[in-house]
């Protein structure tokens, strides 16, 4: 977007890439737009992203906003050209979009790792989720294109690349030969042997294919940290969410992955206070975190999204209750992180150096570095202590 905007002479425009996952995300977007207008009365303000795609009128009604560009069109050069500038709303039907091309990047400024979107959209319809209406149906980037991008990023000096997607385990069926996610990753690692570290941003627990298990078992360049889209630990709630897994599936996946790779760490997305969730059902989420030894939790209090089936369930959990459950889950997550950190004290860990004297281990543990290193480099340190949510690492 930055590239297209600057080519079109919009260097001073302010672009808001909005999120629609929760009401709170949308509230913050509107607040940030108003603040930006107060501080930059002359700047052109353009709003894009999922919230703008799903409900462009919401932003068109704001005097502060000059233009709304949808999620597909934002990645097309012509949307940013001078003759496109006159239309206030430039949003097409995201459900009709078939291609993924156009959004791959050529590096990130000031970052130690690069993110590469290998898949977009989602064919599932979890009852709480608005994302498919912002991103459209699932579509995958061809393997050759991914490998070229990875090679280019490695040549630019990136030692770690994160593959991202909306529903990344749905990678492949729309491509010739229907490769699975695991097959794609193995192929890319074979085509770019000089890439030291590859991660996945998140994973659906029931859709780990055989090649992915081989990667976990055999490929040291595939990082031992899986962020699982768990959402709940109670089977009835999982069914009402229309997820495709049950709590035992999560337990089995974690056990199998740890048996293959004992240093594996797990993160998880969990929703607190989904409609009809009782205290006992909620406790099943708490128990699952402990049973699977999940660490980095992304916890959201349930947020009704207009037009989703869950928002129409009459038995909604009161908002203060959702927040309170979320905060208990977060506290448990922090305790879990603390436990993991302490278990790693004394170990030698390889760290990818980030800005600000910190870095991340292979299993995504934050490490405070005692010496200065070049951002983006890989260094070996000894974990000497664990405090304030980080390991202390001394050079060896
Ligand atoms: S799989 Fe993920 S993106 Fe797709 S509908 Fe479910 S929660 Fe939303």
Short mmCIF file of C-alpha atoms and ligand atoms in Angstrom, two decimals:
data_model
loop_
_atom_site.label_atom_id
_atom_site.label_comp_id
_atom_site.label_asym_id
_atom_site.label_seq_id
_atom_site.Cartn_x
_atom_site.Cartn_y
_atom_site.Cartn_z
CA UNK A 1 0.00 0.00 0.00
CA UNK A 2 2.82 2.33 0.88
CA UNK A 3 4.44 1.58 -2.47
CA UNK A 4 1.24 2.19 -4.47
CA UNK A 5 0.40 5.34 -2.51
CA UNK A 6 3.80 6.91 -2.97
CA UNK A 7 3.80 6.08 -6.70
CA UNK A 8 0.47 7.94 -6.91
CA UNK A 9 1.98 10.96 -5.17
CA UNK A 10 0.21 10.26 -1.86
CA UNK A 11 3.29 10.37 0.34
CA UNK A 12 1.59 12.43 3.02
CA UNK A 13 -1.64 10.45 3.13
CA UNK A 14 -2.53 8.62 6.35
CA UNK A 15 -3.74 5.07 5.72
CA UNK A 16 -5.72 3.17 8.35
CA UNK A 17 -5.73 -0.60 7.89
CA UNK A 18 -8.65 -1.47 10.17
CA UNK A 19 -9.51 -4.73 11.96
CA UNK A 20 -13.04 -6.11 12.46
CA UNK A 21 -12.38 -8.96 14.87
CA UNK A 22 -13.87 -7.17 17.88
CA UNK A 23 -16.03 -4.13 18.61
CA UNK A 24 -13.14 -2.75 20.58
CA UNK A 25 -10.81 -2.91 17.55
CA UNK A 26 -13.34 -0.89 15.54
CA UNK A 27 -13.82 1.64 18.33
CA UNK A 28 -10.08 2.17 18.54
CA UNK A 29 -9.84 2.61 14.76
CA UNK A 30 -12.48 5.35 14.78
CA UNK A 31 -10.79 7.04 17.72
CA UNK A 32 -7.39 6.94 15.97
CA UNK A 33 -8.89 8.38 12.77
CA UNK A 34 -10.40 11.32 14.69
CA UNK A 35 -7.12 11.96 16.47
CA UNK A 36 -5.17 11.82 13.20
CA UNK A 37 -7.54 14.38 11.66
CA UNK A 38 -7.15 16.74 14.62
CA UNK A 39 -3.38 16.50 14.42
CA UNK A 40 -3.19 16.60 10.58
CA UNK A 41 -5.98 18.84 9.31
CA UNK A 42 -4.62 18.86 5.74
CA UNK A 43 -3.69 15.19 5.27
CA UNK A 44 -5.69 12.86 3.06
CA UNK A 45 -7.12 10.08 5.27
CA UNK A 46 -7.75 6.73 3.62
CA UNK A 47 -9.41 3.84 5.47
CA UNK A 48 -9.06 0.23 4.40
CA UNK A 49 -8.88 -3.22 6.05
CA UNK A 50 -11.59 -5.64 7.19
CA UNK A 51 -13.78 -3.19 9.08
CA UNK A 52 -13.89 -0.85 6.07
CA UNK A 53 -14.53 -3.76 3.70
CA UNK A 54 -17.43 -5.12 5.77
CA UNK A 55 -19.12 -1.80 6.51
CA UNK A 56 -17.74 0.99 4.30
CA UNK A 57 -20.66 3.30 5.16
CA UNK A 58 -19.57 3.42 8.77
CA UNK A 59 -16.40 5.21 7.66
CA UNK A 60 -17.95 7.11 4.75
CA UNK A 61 -20.18 8.88 7.30
CA UNK A 62 -17.15 10.21 9.16
CA UNK A 63 -16.22 13.73 8.07
CA UNK A 64 -12.62 12.96 8.93
CA UNK A 65 -12.35 10.29 6.21
CA UNK A 66 -11.55 11.16 2.59
CA UNK A 67 -11.69 7.73 1.02
CA UNK A 68 -12.44 4.06 1.76
CA UNK A 69 -10.64 1.37 -0.22
CA UNK A 70 -11.63 -2.31 0.15
CA UNK A 71 -9.32 -5.19 1.06
CA UNK A 72 -8.91 -6.49 -2.49
CA UNK A 73 -8.62 -3.12 -4.21
CA UNK A 74 -6.10 -1.76 -1.70
CA UNK A 75 -3.49 -4.10 -3.19
CA UNK A 76 -4.06 -2.95 -6.76
CA UNK A 77 -2.03 -0.11 -8.14
CA UNK A 78 -4.96 1.36 -10.09
CA UNK A 79 -6.96 1.97 -6.88
CA UNK A 80 -4.38 4.55 -5.85
CA UNK A 81 -4.07 6.35 -9.19
CA UNK A 82 -5.27 9.95 -9.53
CA UNK A 83 -8.50 9.08 -11.41
CA UNK A 84 -9.52 6.69 -8.60
CA UNK A 85 -9.16 9.42 -6.05
CA UNK A 86 -12.54 11.01 -6.70
CA UNK A 87 -14.74 8.11 -5.57
CA UNK A 88 -15.22 8.11 -1.81
CA UNK A 89 -15.95 4.37 -1.56
CA UNK A 90 -13.84 1.95 -3.59
CA UNK A 91 -14.96 -1.45 -2.33
CA UNK A 92 -15.74 -4.54 -4.43
CA UNK A 93 -17.38 -7.91 -3.63
CA UNK A 94 -14.69 -9.71 -1.64
CA UNK A 95 -16.53 -13.05 -2.00
CA UNK A 96 -15.91 -12.93 -5.75
CA UNK A 97 -12.15 -12.51 -5.40
CA UNK A 98 -10.19 -15.56 -6.54
CA UNK A 99 -6.59 -14.38 -6.66
CA UNK A 100 -4.10 -13.88 -3.86
CA UNK A 101 -1.39 -12.13 -5.82
CA UNK A 102 -0.45 -8.56 -5.26
CA UNK A 103 0.07 -8.48 -1.53
CA UNK A 104 3.43 -10.19 -1.26
CA UNK A 105 6.02 -7.89 0.13
CA UNK A 106 9.58 -7.02 -0.65
CA UNK A 107 10.90 -6.68 2.86
CA UNK A 108 10.06 -4.68 5.94
CA UNK A 109 11.79 -1.66 7.27
CA UNK A 110 13.18 -1.84 10.79
CA UNK A 111 12.15 -5.40 11.46
CA UNK A 112 14.15 -8.41 12.36
CA UNK A 113 11.85 -10.94 10.72
CA UNK A 114 9.74 -10.82 7.57
CA UNK A 115 6.11 -11.86 7.27
CA UNK A 116 4.85 -13.46 4.11
CA UNK A 117 1.16 -14.00 3.52
CA UNK A 118 0.83 -17.36 1.79
CA UNK A 119 -2.95 -17.69 2.04
CA UNK A 120 -5.89 -15.35 2.41
CA UNK A 121 -9.60 -15.70 3.18
CA UNK A 122 -11.54 -18.52 4.83
CA UNK A 123 -14.18 -21.02 3.70
CA UNK A 124 -15.29 -21.85 7.22
CA UNK A 125 -18.02 -20.04 9.04
CA UNK A 126 -17.32 -20.22 12.76
CA UNK A 127 -20.40 -18.76 14.37
CA UNK A 128 -18.61 -15.90 16.16
CA UNK A 129 -16.42 -14.79 13.28
CA UNK A 130 -16.81 -11.93 10.82
CA UNK A 131 -13.43 -12.41 9.13
CA UNK A 132 -14.62 -14.26 5.98
CA UNK A 133 -16.78 -11.23 5.15
CA UNK A 134 -13.71 -9.01 5.25
CA UNK A 135 -11.29 -11.36 3.55
CA UNK A 136 -13.42 -13.51 1.22
CA UNK A 137 -13.01 -17.21 0.49
CA UNK A 138 -9.79 -19.16 0.88
CA UNK A 139 -7.11 -18.74 -1.76
CA UNK A 140 -3.45 -19.70 -1.82
CA UNK A 141 -0.25 -18.27 -3.24
CA UNK A 142 1.50 -20.65 -5.69
CA UNK A 143 4.59 -22.40 -4.28
CA UNK A 144 6.94 -20.96 -6.91
CA UNK A 145 5.89 -17.43 -6.03
CA UNK A 146 6.37 -18.12 -2.30
CA UNK A 147 9.83 -19.61 -2.90
CA UNK A 148 10.87 -16.59 -5.01
CA UNK A 149 9.74 -14.22 -2.29
CA UNK A 150 11.51 -16.20 0.42
CA UNK A 151 14.71 -16.24 -1.61
CA UNK A 152 14.49 -12.50 -2.13
CA UNK A 153 13.92 -11.86 1.58
CA UNK A 154 16.87 -14.09 2.51
CA UNK A 155 19.04 -12.18 0.03
CA UNK A 156 17.95 -8.98 1.78
CA UNK A 157 19.37 -10.44 5.00
CA UNK A 158 16.29 -11.85 6.78
CA UNK A 159 17.15 -14.88 8.91
CA UNK A 160 13.57 -15.63 9.87
CA UNK A 161 10.39 -15.62 7.83
CA UNK A 162 6.89 -16.08 9.22
CA UNK A 163 4.23 -17.56 6.93
CA UNK A 164 0.88 -16.00 7.64
CA UNK A 165 -2.67 -16.53 6.44
CA UNK A 166 -6.24 -16.13 7.64
CA UNK A 167 -6.79 -19.90 7.72
CA UNK A 168 -3.35 -21.11 6.76
CA UNK A 169 -4.13 -24.83 7.12
CA UNK A 170 -6.55 -24.42 4.20
CA UNK A 171 -3.57 -23.75 1.97
CA UNK A 172 -3.51 -25.61 -1.34
CA UNK A 173 -6.77 -27.04 -2.74
CA UNK A 174 -7.15 -24.14 -5.17
CA UNK A 175 -3.66 -24.69 -6.64
CA UNK A 176 -2.61 -27.15 -9.36
CA UNK A 177 -1.75 -30.52 -7.78
CA UNK A 178 -3.50 -29.45 -4.55
CA UNK A 179 -0.39 -29.28 -2.32
CA UNK A 180 -0.95 -29.31 1.44
CA UNK A 181 0.53 -26.70 3.75
CA UNK A 182 3.16 -29.18 4.97
CA UNK A 183 4.13 -30.09 1.40
CA UNK A 184 4.45 -26.43 0.48
CA UNK A 185 6.70 -25.68 3.47
CA UNK A 186 8.93 -28.70 2.82
CA UNK A 187 9.24 -27.69 -0.83
CA UNK A 188 10.09 -24.08 0.01
CA UNK A 189 12.71 -25.15 2.57
CA UNK A 190 14.25 -27.47 -0.06
CA UNK A 191 14.22 -24.71 -2.69
CA UNK A 192 15.76 -22.13 -0.35
CA UNK A 193 18.27 -24.09 1.75
CA UNK A 194 19.91 -20.88 2.95
CA UNK A 195 16.84 -19.81 5.00
CA UNK A 196 17.74 -20.45 8.67
CA UNK A 197 14.32 -20.13 10.33
CA UNK A 198 10.73 -20.52 9.23
CA UNK A 199 7.66 -20.09 11.44
CA UNK A 200 3.94 -20.35 11.06
CA UNK A 201 1.75 -17.60 12.48
CA UNK A 202 -1.12 -19.88 13.54
CA UNK A 203 -2.56 -23.29 12.94
CA UNK A 204 -5.91 -25.05 13.12
CA UNK A 205 -5.42 -28.01 15.49
CA UNK A 206 -7.31 -30.61 13.43
CA UNK A 207 -5.82 -29.80 10.10
CA UNK A 208 -2.17 -30.73 10.56
CA UNK A 209 -1.25 -32.84 7.55
CA UNK A 210 1.29 -35.70 7.38
CA UNK A 211 4.01 -33.54 5.86
CA UNK A 212 3.57 -31.03 8.64
CA UNK A 213 4.15 -33.80 11.18
CA UNK A 214 7.31 -34.78 9.27
CA UNK A 215 8.46 -31.16 9.44
CA UNK A 216 7.87 -31.03 13.18
CA UNK A 217 9.75 -34.31 13.63
CA UNK A 218 12.67 -33.78 11.27
CA UNK A 219 13.22 -30.17 10.23
CA UNK A 220 15.25 -28.02 12.62
CA UNK A 221 14.64 -24.94 10.45
CA UNK A 222 10.90 -25.20 11.18
CA UNK A 223 10.58 -23.34 14.48
CA UNK A 224 9.19 -25.25 17.50
CA UNK A 225 6.41 -22.87 18.34
CA UNK A 226 2.84 -23.45 17.20
CA UNK A 227 0.10 -20.94 17.79
CA UNK A 228 -3.11 -22.94 17.85
CA UNK A 229 -6.55 -21.62 17.07
CA UNK A 230 -8.13 -23.29 20.12
CA UNK A 231 -10.94 -20.80 20.99
CA UNK A 232 -12.45 -22.87 23.83
CA UNK A 233 -11.81 -25.88 26.02
CA UNK A 234 -15.39 -27.08 26.32
CA UNK A 235 -16.85 -29.43 23.72
CA UNK A 236 -20.37 -27.98 23.79
CA UNK A 237 -19.02 -24.46 23.28
CA UNK A 238 -16.72 -25.68 20.49
CA UNK A 239 -19.75 -27.21 18.76
CA UNK A 240 -21.76 -24.02 19.18
CA UNK A 241 -18.81 -22.13 17.73
CA UNK A 242 -18.88 -24.59 14.78
CA UNK A 243 -15.20 -25.30 15.26
CA UNK A 244 -13.96 -28.51 13.70
CA UNK A 245 -12.10 -29.83 16.74
CA UNK A 246 -12.92 -31.00 20.24
CA UNK A 247 -10.83 -30.50 23.38
CA UNK A 248 -9.30 -34.00 23.06
CA UNK A 249 -8.02 -33.10 19.58
CA UNK A 250 -6.07 -30.20 21.05
CA UNK A 251 -4.67 -32.45 23.78
CA UNK A 252 -3.62 -35.07 21.20
CA UNK A 253 -1.97 -32.51 18.91
CA UNK A 254 0.04 -30.98 21.75
CA UNK A 255 1.14 -34.37 23.03
CA UNK A 256 2.14 -35.66 19.61
CA UNK A 257 4.07 -32.48 18.76
CA UNK A 258 5.90 -32.51 22.09
CA UNK A 259 6.77 -36.18 21.75
CA UNK A 260 8.36 -35.37 18.39
CA UNK A 261 9.96 -32.13 19.49
CA UNK A 262 10.33 -31.76 23.28
CA UNK A 263 11.25 -28.05 23.04
CA UNK A 264 7.92 -27.27 21.31
CA UNK A 265 6.01 -24.34 22.86
CA UNK A 266 2.37 -23.57 22.15
CA UNK A 267 0.42 -20.36 21.95
CA UNK A 268 -3.35 -20.27 21.63
CA UNK A 269 -6.27 -18.02 20.76
CA UNK A 270 -9.06 -18.35 23.32
CA UNK A 271 -12.41 -16.58 23.56
CA UNK A 272 -13.86 -15.96 27.04
CA UNK A 273 -17.60 -15.69 27.56
CA UNK A 274 -18.97 -17.07 24.28
CA UNK A 275 -22.82 -17.09 24.44
CA UNK A 276 -24.18 -19.83 26.75
CA UNK A 277 -20.75 -20.39 28.37
CA UNK A 278 -21.27 -21.25 32.04
CA UNK A 279 -18.59 -20.94 34.68
CA UNK A 280 -18.07 -24.70 34.47
CA UNK A 281 -17.66 -24.60 30.69
CA UNK A 282 -15.24 -21.71 31.07
CA UNK A 283 -13.23 -23.72 33.59
CA UNK A 284 -12.73 -26.31 30.88
CA UNK A 285 -10.77 -23.66 28.97
CA UNK A 286 -8.63 -23.00 32.04
CA UNK A 287 -8.09 -26.74 32.48
CA UNK A 288 -7.14 -27.18 28.84
CA UNK A 289 -4.46 -24.49 29.11
CA UNK A 290 -2.89 -26.40 31.98
CA UNK A 291 -3.39 -29.84 30.50
CA UNK A 292 -1.70 -28.87 27.21
CA UNK A 293 0.80 -26.53 28.86
CA UNK A 294 -0.20 -23.71 26.55
CA UNK A 295 1.81 -20.54 27.11
CA UNK A 296 1.32 -17.48 24.96
CA UNK A 297 -2.41 -16.90 25.12
CA UNK A 298 -4.26 -14.41 22.95
CA UNK A 299 -7.41 -14.00 24.98
CA UNK A 300 -10.43 -12.09 23.73
CA UNK A 301 -13.60 -11.43 25.68
CA UNK A 302 -16.36 -12.55 23.27
CA UNK A 303 -17.46 -9.66 21.05
CA UNK A 304 -20.78 -9.79 19.14
CA UNK A 305 -20.23 -9.18 15.46
CA UNK A 306 -23.33 -8.02 13.66
CA UNK A 307 -24.62 -10.62 11.19
CA UNK A 308 -22.93 -13.64 12.77
CA UNK A 309 -25.04 -16.54 14.16
CA UNK A 310 -23.49 -16.31 17.65
CA UNK A 311 -24.62 -12.70 18.00
CA UNK A 312 -28.24 -13.92 17.67
CA UNK A 313 -28.01 -16.50 20.48
CA UNK A 314 -30.33 -15.16 23.21
CA UNK A 315 -28.24 -16.40 26.13
CA UNK A 316 -25.37 -13.86 25.98
CA UNK A 317 -22.88 -13.73 28.85
CA UNK A 318 -22.91 -10.27 30.50
CA UNK A 319 -19.97 -8.14 29.31
CA UNK A 320 -18.37 -7.66 32.78
CA UNK A 321 -18.41 -11.45 33.18
CA UNK A 322 -16.67 -11.92 29.81
CA UNK A 323 -14.00 -9.43 30.81
CA UNK A 324 -13.49 -11.03 34.18
CA UNK A 325 -13.12 -14.49 32.60
CA UNK A 326 -10.68 -13.08 30.07
CA UNK A 327 -8.55 -11.53 32.78
CA UNK A 328 -8.39 -14.84 34.71
CA UNK A 329 -7.31 -16.60 31.52
CA UNK A 330 -4.64 -13.97 30.87
CA UNK A 331 -3.32 -14.34 34.41
CA UNK A 332 -3.08 -18.07 33.89
CA UNK A 333 -1.26 -17.45 30.59
CA UNK A 334 1.28 -15.25 32.36
CA UNK A 335 1.88 -17.93 34.99
CA UNK A 336 2.35 -20.50 32.23
CA UNK A 337 4.93 -18.28 30.51
CA UNK A 338 6.74 -17.83 33.78
CA UNK A 339 6.88 -21.58 34.28
CA UNK A 340 8.28 -22.12 30.78
CA UNK A 341 10.89 -19.39 31.24
CA UNK A 342 12.14 -20.90 34.48
CA UNK A 343 12.38 -24.33 32.89
CA UNK A 344 14.76 -22.87 30.30
CA UNK A 345 17.22 -21.22 32.69
CA UNK A 346 20.67 -22.75 32.22
CA UNK A 347 20.06 -23.70 28.58
CA UNK A 348 21.92 -22.38 25.54
CA UNK A 349 19.46 -20.73 23.19
CA UNK A 350 19.71 -19.35 19.68
CA UNK A 351 18.18 -15.89 19.52
CA UNK A 352 17.03 -13.78 16.61
CA UNK A 353 17.97 -10.23 17.62
CA UNK A 354 15.22 -7.60 17.58
CA UNK A 355 15.37 -3.88 18.30
CA UNK A 356 15.76 -2.67 21.89
CA UNK A 357 18.23 -5.25 23.21
CA UNK A 358 15.83 -8.19 23.03
CA UNK A 359 15.36 -11.18 20.80
CA UNK A 360 13.35 -14.40 20.43
CA UNK A 361 14.42 -17.98 20.93
CA UNK A 362 13.46 -20.72 18.50
CA UNK A 363 10.36 -21.45 20.58
CA UNK A 364 9.49 -17.74 20.60
CA UNK A 365 10.57 -16.94 24.16
CA UNK A 366 11.57 -13.27 24.58
CA UNK A 367 15.22 -12.98 25.64
CA UNK A 368 16.83 -9.89 27.15
CA UNK A 369 20.32 -9.61 25.72
CA UNK A 370 23.23 -8.45 27.86
CA UNK A 371 25.31 -7.34 24.90
CA UNK A 372 24.60 -5.36 21.74
CA UNK A 373 24.11 -7.27 18.52
CA UNK A 374 23.02 -6.37 15.03
CA UNK A 375 19.22 -6.41 14.62
CA UNK A 376 18.19 -9.46 12.59
CA UNK A 377 21.28 -11.50 13.40
CA UNK A 378 21.23 -14.94 15.04
CA UNK A 379 23.28 -15.31 18.21
CA UNK A 380 23.82 -18.05 20.79
CA UNK A 381 23.34 -17.06 24.42
CA UNK A 382 23.09 -18.81 27.76
CA UNK A 383 19.83 -18.26 29.66
CA UNK A 384 21.04 -17.15 33.08
CA UNK A 385 17.81 -16.01 34.68
CA UNK A 386 14.10 -15.42 34.08
CA UNK A 387 12.39 -12.21 35.10
CA UNK A 388 9.69 -9.82 33.95
CA UNK A 389 8.44 -12.21 31.31
CA UNK A 390 11.82 -12.68 29.65
CA UNK A 391 14.90 -14.84 29.83
CA UNK A 392 18.20 -13.09 30.52
CA UNK A 393 20.74 -14.12 27.88
CA UNK A 394 24.51 -13.85 28.19
CA UNK A 395 26.70 -14.26 25.13
CA UNK A 396 28.66 -17.53 24.91
S1 LIG B 1 -11.58 -20.63 10.68
FE1 LIG B 1 -10.82 -18.70 11.61
S2 LIG B 1 -11.14 -17.08 10.05
FE2 LIG B 1 -12.36 -18.87 9.44
S3 LIG B 1 -14.41 -18.47 10.24
FE3 LIG B 1 -13.33 -19.73 11.79
S4 LIG B 1 -12.34 -18.25 13.20
FE4 LIG B 1 -12.98 -17.10 11.35
#
